[in-house]
Each structure stands twice: as structure tokens, then as C-alpha cells.
Amino acid sequence: MPLDLPLDTPGSDLVLDAEAGIRRSLLPGGVRLLTQTDRSVRSASVGFWLPVGSRDESPQHAGSTHVLEHLLFKGTDRRSAMDIAAAFDEVGGESNAVTAKEHTFYYGRVRSSDVPMAVDVLTDMITSSRLADEALETEREVILEELAMAADDPGDIGYETFLEQVIGPGTALGRPVGGTAETVSALGGGDVRDHYRQHYRPDTLVVTAVGDVDHDGLRDLVLERLAAGGWELPDSAAPAPRPAPADLPERDGTAQVLDLAPHRLVRDTEQVHVYLGGPGLSATDPARHTMNVLMSILGGGMSSRLFQHIREERGLAYSVYSFSGGYREAGLFGLYAACRPSRTEEVVALLREELAELGRTGPTPEEMRRALGQITGSLALGLEDTTSRMGRLGSTELIHGRYASVDETISRIAAVTEHDVRELAERLAGSFTTRVDIGPAA
């Protein structure tokens, strides 16, 4: 059975999975530490997670979380930007960061003997970055180039636009993670520093590590380096509550996909990139495993219905697939295809019909067998590397608040039935709200 991960027990230490070597401790200051010790490898991945993403920004400061993530690599009181980069390069390691809608994540992967260095550098960045105005001015130009590059990519701009239209234009969750050129250009150093002070705190920090690591030794090291960075770490402090779901505007779905007026983005491309879909399931919805099975059958690989019927049998598209995504209180599902402009409406009709047919008749036993094998196999293979396992621990703590072993997760996936898939497909086939087309002017 999944184990709850309480926040109201400062100083607690839980063995979440003795066989897998997974432990969780609540440290002074409310810091959370989750580790998986694996002596079969000679490396380790270490991550520092904060539950702040683009959805936590005000409209006028959209993009500030992403800007802050960039600036943490640009120098601390002890290290220059070059020092930070060289620290990992000179040991053959890697470091990076990710800003998402609901969290920010800094991580490093190194040999186990270099874990103290990785923790030292990452805690230095988290606690003591200078966030200097001159660094902001330089990095602002880099980020504007990054946004321009995304705008040139039909996949990037198409998905962001599709998500915004499904979740709700103008909502915090619907806004692009990187903000816009206008909001990023207007950000001042004070805005970024205020954002840091509000969200980067011990009681929001989650530290995860997987590989050849010692939990107790890492605990002492993390506390030592956080204290050296000036963070106060009282023994009695508990972690901040996990963010609660927010209210989002209601969206009316319709099965009449062909009547949906597309949201058009004109680009000088040879193909039209079509995104079609609507509201899906939240990240914690019990039916999320059914959604994964459905997406696998519908458009999750070369044996899927969309690939076989639209590409292989009719030759109407080269790239065609289905996808889904989930957040605290909302989610989305989508169908994607890229085709020549003259074929767009035919492809849209086929996308709609494949989902509707799955809702009418359900999947075949052979499709269920393939989908369950694909999902469970991909899960197992993906967890062979320490970075993927570290990411799983982070999402377990930040999003779910409950720990389920890999075997328990696989059992839940295997319990999905043909009826479950048919029922969800029928529901989604009547839930289309959004169509986004990216391509040449009509």
C-alpha cells in the first residue's frame, strides 16, 4: 500500500522501501530529504527541488521563475559563473536545472566521490546567489533568444498555445513557462530578488539523491552547507504545506470537432501542425493510469491506431501521436498530426474518428497487452538510471504526498481493464474544446 508522507512530524525518519533502500527524513528548518542508496553504481544524482513554477507568478512578472533559475548559475558570494560550470566539468559530471509550471529543479550527476562537491555547489547556488543586476541584463538577452527559438519551433509554440487554450487563456497555469518577450524585458532585478525571497526557503526545499550515497552522511552535509549559506534551520520547523489545487474556469466540451474554430498561428512552414484536444486528468487522478494506457493504444507508438491508420495505411502524415499531461487540479489530452495544408481537414476528421471509435468499441485484448507491456517496460527501463529515479522521488514528495513502489505502480497499471479504457475514451471523445493550427496562411 502507498505510504503517506506527512509534513507535521519534524525530525521524523521513515524507511519508505527497505528492499529498494529508500528513506525520507524531515530535517531542521523543514527541509525534506529523500534518498535511495544503490551500491551497484559508482555515481549519484542529487537534486534540489522547490515548489515554485510559472503558475506562481503575477501576470506582470511572468517568466520570473525561469529568469531566477538562470541567474542561480551566474555567481554566488563564493563562486563565479565559470567556477560553477567548471566544478562539474572537471570531474566529468553534469549539472542543469528545469523550470516547470509547478516546480523548479536543480540537479547534478557525478561520481559518488564527488557528491560532497555537488552538494556544496548546489547549496551555494540555492542560498547565496548574487542575483546581480548586471548578470540579469546579460542573461535577459540569452532568455529572449531562447524564447525566440521556441517561437520558431512549431512544436514548442504549438504545444504552449494548445495548453493555454485548454487550461484557460489568462490563467496562471495556462501561461507559458518562460513568460513573453514583453514581460521578460520588463523584469527588474528587484522583481527577481523578491521572487527569490518569497519562494526559496528551507521549509519549501526538497533534496533527493539516488546512487552510491549514504543517507545519514548526506543529511549532515546538506544541513552543514545550508547553514553555511546563512539559512536558519530551527529543529522545530515543519515543511510548508503542499500547494492546494486552485479553481479554474469551466470549459464546455463538444464532440463536434469539425465545428471547432481553430486558433491559428501563421508560420512560413510547409506543413500544418494540428493540435486537437481538451481537458484531461489531474496529476493525482486515480484514473491517470487508464489515461496512460489509452494514450499508448491511441497514439503511443508505431503500433498505435493513429500511426497505423493515418500514416501507414493512408500516408497522410509523417508525425502523428496522442499525448496527455496533468497538474494539481487540471490536465489535458491531445492529438497531434503534421500534414500538408490540403490534407488538414481530412486528418482532423480521422483524429476525431479514431478516438470516437475507441470509445464505441473499446480496445482489443491484443492492444491492451501491447499497451501494458509498453508502459510497464518503459517505466522499468527508465528507472535504470539514477537521474530518473531521483526525479521520481521528487515528484512523489512534491506532487503526490504518498510513496508507491515501482511494483505497486506496475500493479495499478496492470489492473486497468478494457472497460476502463473504453469508458475514458468515450468521455474524452465528447470533451474536445480546443484546436490549434500552426502553418502557412490559408
Short mmCIF file of C-alpha atoms in Angstrom, two decimals, residues 78-247:
data_model
loop_
_atom_site.label_atom_id
_atom_site.label_comp_id
_atom_site.label_asym_id
_atom_site.label_seq_id
_atom_site.Cartn_x
_atom_site.Cartn_y
_atom_site.Cartn_z
CA ARG A 78 31.99 32.27 -3.17
CA ARG A 79 31.94 31.30 -6.85
CA SER A 80 31.86 32.95 -10.25
CA ALA A 81 29.67 31.61 -13.05
CA MET A 82 32.79 29.99 -14.50
CA ASP A 83 33.57 28.34 -11.17
CA ILE A 84 30.09 26.80 -11.08
CA ALA A 85 30.38 25.46 -14.62
CA ALA A 86 33.94 24.18 -14.15
CA ALA A 87 33.15 22.39 -10.88
CA PHE A 88 31.12 19.75 -12.71
CA ASP A 89 33.07 19.77 -15.98
CA GLU A 90 36.39 18.99 -14.33
CA VAL A 91 35.06 15.79 -12.73
CA GLY A 92 33.17 14.58 -15.81
CA GLY A 93 29.82 15.32 -14.22
CA GLU A 94 26.82 17.30 -15.35
CA SER A 95 24.51 19.88 -13.86
CA ASN A 96 21.38 21.60 -15.07
CA ALA A 97 18.04 22.97 -13.99
CA VAL A 98 14.43 22.86 -15.09
CA THR A 99 11.66 25.40 -14.59
CA ALA A 100 8.19 23.92 -14.92
CA LYS A 101 4.69 25.16 -14.24
CA GLU A 102 4.62 23.84 -10.67
CA HIS A 103 8.25 23.41 -9.57
CA THR A 104 11.88 24.34 -10.16
CA PHE A 105 14.57 21.69 -10.06
CA TYR A 106 18.38 21.96 -9.86
CA TYR A 107 20.44 18.82 -10.18
CA GLY A 108 23.85 17.29 -10.68
CA ARG A 109 25.13 13.84 -11.59
CA VAL A 110 28.65 12.91 -10.53
CA ARG A 111 30.82 10.06 -9.32
CA SER A 112 29.95 9.10 -5.77
CA SER A 113 33.27 10.51 -4.55
CA ASP A 114 32.23 13.91 -5.92
CA VAL A 115 28.85 14.09 -4.16
CA PRO A 116 30.21 16.49 -1.48
CA MET A 117 31.27 18.88 -4.25
CA ALA A 118 27.87 18.65 -5.97
CA VAL A 119 26.03 19.34 -2.72
CA ASP A 120 28.35 22.23 -1.90
CA VAL A 121 27.87 23.89 -5.29
CA LEU A 122 24.11 23.37 -5.45
CA THR A 123 23.50 24.61 -1.89
CA ASP A 124 25.75 27.59 -2.60
CA MET A 125 23.60 28.43 -5.62
CA ILE A 126 20.34 27.95 -3.71
CA THR A 127 21.34 30.00 -0.66
CA SER A 128 23.92 32.55 -1.80
CA SER A 129 23.46 33.57 -5.42
CA ARG A 130 24.29 37.22 -6.00
CA LEU A 131 21.35 37.86 -8.36
CA ALA A 132 23.22 40.92 -9.60
CA ASP A 133 21.59 43.46 -11.90
CA GLU A 134 24.45 43.22 -14.41
CA ALA A 135 24.03 39.44 -14.61
CA LEU A 136 20.31 39.93 -15.20
CA GLU A 137 20.93 42.27 -18.12
CA THR A 138 23.21 39.76 -19.84
CA GLU A 139 21.05 36.73 -19.10
CA ARG A 140 17.91 38.55 -20.19
CA GLU A 141 19.32 38.60 -23.73
CA VAL A 142 20.03 34.86 -23.56
CA ILE A 143 16.47 34.17 -22.43
CA LEU A 144 14.99 36.38 -25.14
CA GLU A 145 16.94 34.31 -27.67
CA GLU A 146 15.58 31.15 -26.02
CA LEU A 147 12.02 32.47 -26.35
CA ALA A 148 12.65 33.42 -29.98
CA MET A 149 13.95 29.93 -30.69
CA ALA A 150 10.82 28.40 -29.15
CA ALA A 151 8.61 30.71 -31.21
CA ASP A 152 10.34 29.44 -34.36
CA ASP A 153 9.61 25.81 -33.44
CA PRO A 154 6.05 24.73 -34.34
CA GLY A 155 6.25 22.00 -31.71
CA ASP A 156 7.18 24.35 -28.87
CA ILE A 157 4.86 27.23 -29.72
CA GLY A 158 2.07 24.87 -30.74
CA TYR A 159 2.05 22.93 -27.50
CA GLU A 160 2.30 26.04 -25.32
CA THR A 161 -0.59 27.66 -27.21
CA PHE A 162 -2.65 24.48 -27.07
CA LEU A 163 -2.11 24.14 -23.31
CA GLU A 164 -3.00 27.79 -22.73
CA GLN A 165 -6.22 27.44 -24.72
CA VAL A 166 -7.23 24.20 -22.96
CA ILE A 167 -6.45 25.29 -19.39
CA GLY A 168 -7.74 28.81 -19.90
CA PRO A 169 -6.19 31.88 -21.53
CA GLY A 170 -5.05 34.34 -18.91
CA THR A 171 -4.85 31.78 -16.10
CA ALA A 172 -1.58 31.39 -14.22
CA LEU A 173 -1.41 27.69 -15.09
CA GLY A 174 -2.08 28.36 -18.74
CA ARG A 175 0.65 30.97 -19.23
CA PRO A 176 3.92 29.93 -20.94
CA VAL A 177 6.65 28.85 -18.51
CA GLY A 178 9.16 31.31 -19.92
CA GLY A 179 6.81 34.27 -19.99
CA THR A 180 6.85 36.52 -23.05
CA ALA A 181 9.43 38.80 -24.59
CA GLU A 182 7.47 41.75 -23.18
CA THR A 183 7.30 40.50 -19.58
CA VAL A 184 10.91 39.29 -19.53
CA SER A 185 12.12 42.61 -20.95
CA ALA A 186 10.26 44.48 -18.21
CA LEU A 187 11.59 42.44 -15.27
CA GLY A 188 13.85 44.32 -12.90
CA GLY A 189 16.45 42.97 -10.52
CA GLY A 190 14.24 43.81 -7.57
CA ASP A 191 11.41 41.74 -9.01
CA VAL A 192 13.63 38.68 -9.30
CA ARG A 193 15.12 39.11 -5.83
CA ASP A 194 11.64 39.49 -4.31
CA HIS A 195 10.59 36.28 -6.07
CA TYR A 196 13.63 34.51 -4.63
CA ARG A 197 12.99 35.70 -1.07
CA GLN A 198 9.35 34.64 -1.22
CA HIS A 199 9.87 31.11 -2.54
CA TYR A 200 13.40 29.90 -1.78
CA ARG A 201 13.17 28.85 1.87
CA PRO A 202 14.19 25.83 3.97
CA ASP A 203 10.57 24.82 4.60
CA THR A 204 9.90 24.52 0.86
CA LEU A 205 13.13 22.75 -0.11
CA VAL A 206 13.19 19.07 -1.07
CA VAL A 207 16.54 17.34 -1.58
CA THR A 208 16.68 14.00 -3.40
CA ALA A 209 19.62 11.72 -4.12
CA VAL A 210 19.93 8.32 -5.75
CA GLY A 211 23.00 6.16 -6.21
CA ASP A 212 26.06 5.34 -4.15
CA VAL A 213 25.09 7.69 -1.31
CA ASP A 214 24.75 7.39 2.45
CA HIS A 215 21.54 8.90 3.80
CA ASP A 216 22.89 9.98 7.19
CA GLY A 217 26.09 11.38 5.72
CA LEU A 218 24.13 13.33 3.12
CA ARG A 219 21.80 14.63 5.83
CA ASP A 220 24.73 16.08 7.76
CA LEU A 221 26.31 17.50 4.62
CA VAL A 222 23.12 19.22 3.43
CA LEU A 223 22.49 20.80 6.83
CA GLU A 224 26.10 21.96 7.12
CA ARG A 225 26.10 23.63 3.71
CA LEU A 226 22.65 25.22 4.11
CA ALA A 227 23.72 26.69 7.45
CA ALA A 228 26.96 27.93 5.89
CA GLY A 229 24.82 29.72 3.32
CA GLY A 230 23.06 31.63 6.08
CA TRP A 231 19.76 29.75 6.22
CA GLU A 232 18.23 29.40 9.67
CA LEU A 233 17.31 25.78 10.45
CA PRO A 234 15.33 25.50 13.71
CA ASP A 235 14.71 21.93 14.86
CA SER A 236 11.00 22.53 15.44
CA ALA A 237 10.23 23.86 11.94
CA ALA A 238 7.94 21.76 9.76
CA PRO A 239 7.75 21.83 5.96
CA ALA A 240 5.33 24.29 4.40
CA PRO A 241 2.02 22.74 3.33
CA ARG A 242 1.87 21.36 -0.18
CA PRO A 243 0.16 23.85 -2.52
CA ALA A 244 -3.59 23.31 -2.78
CA PRO A 245 -5.42 22.98 -6.11
CA ALA A 246 -6.83 26.23 -7.47
CA ASP A 247 -10.15 26.92 -9.15
#
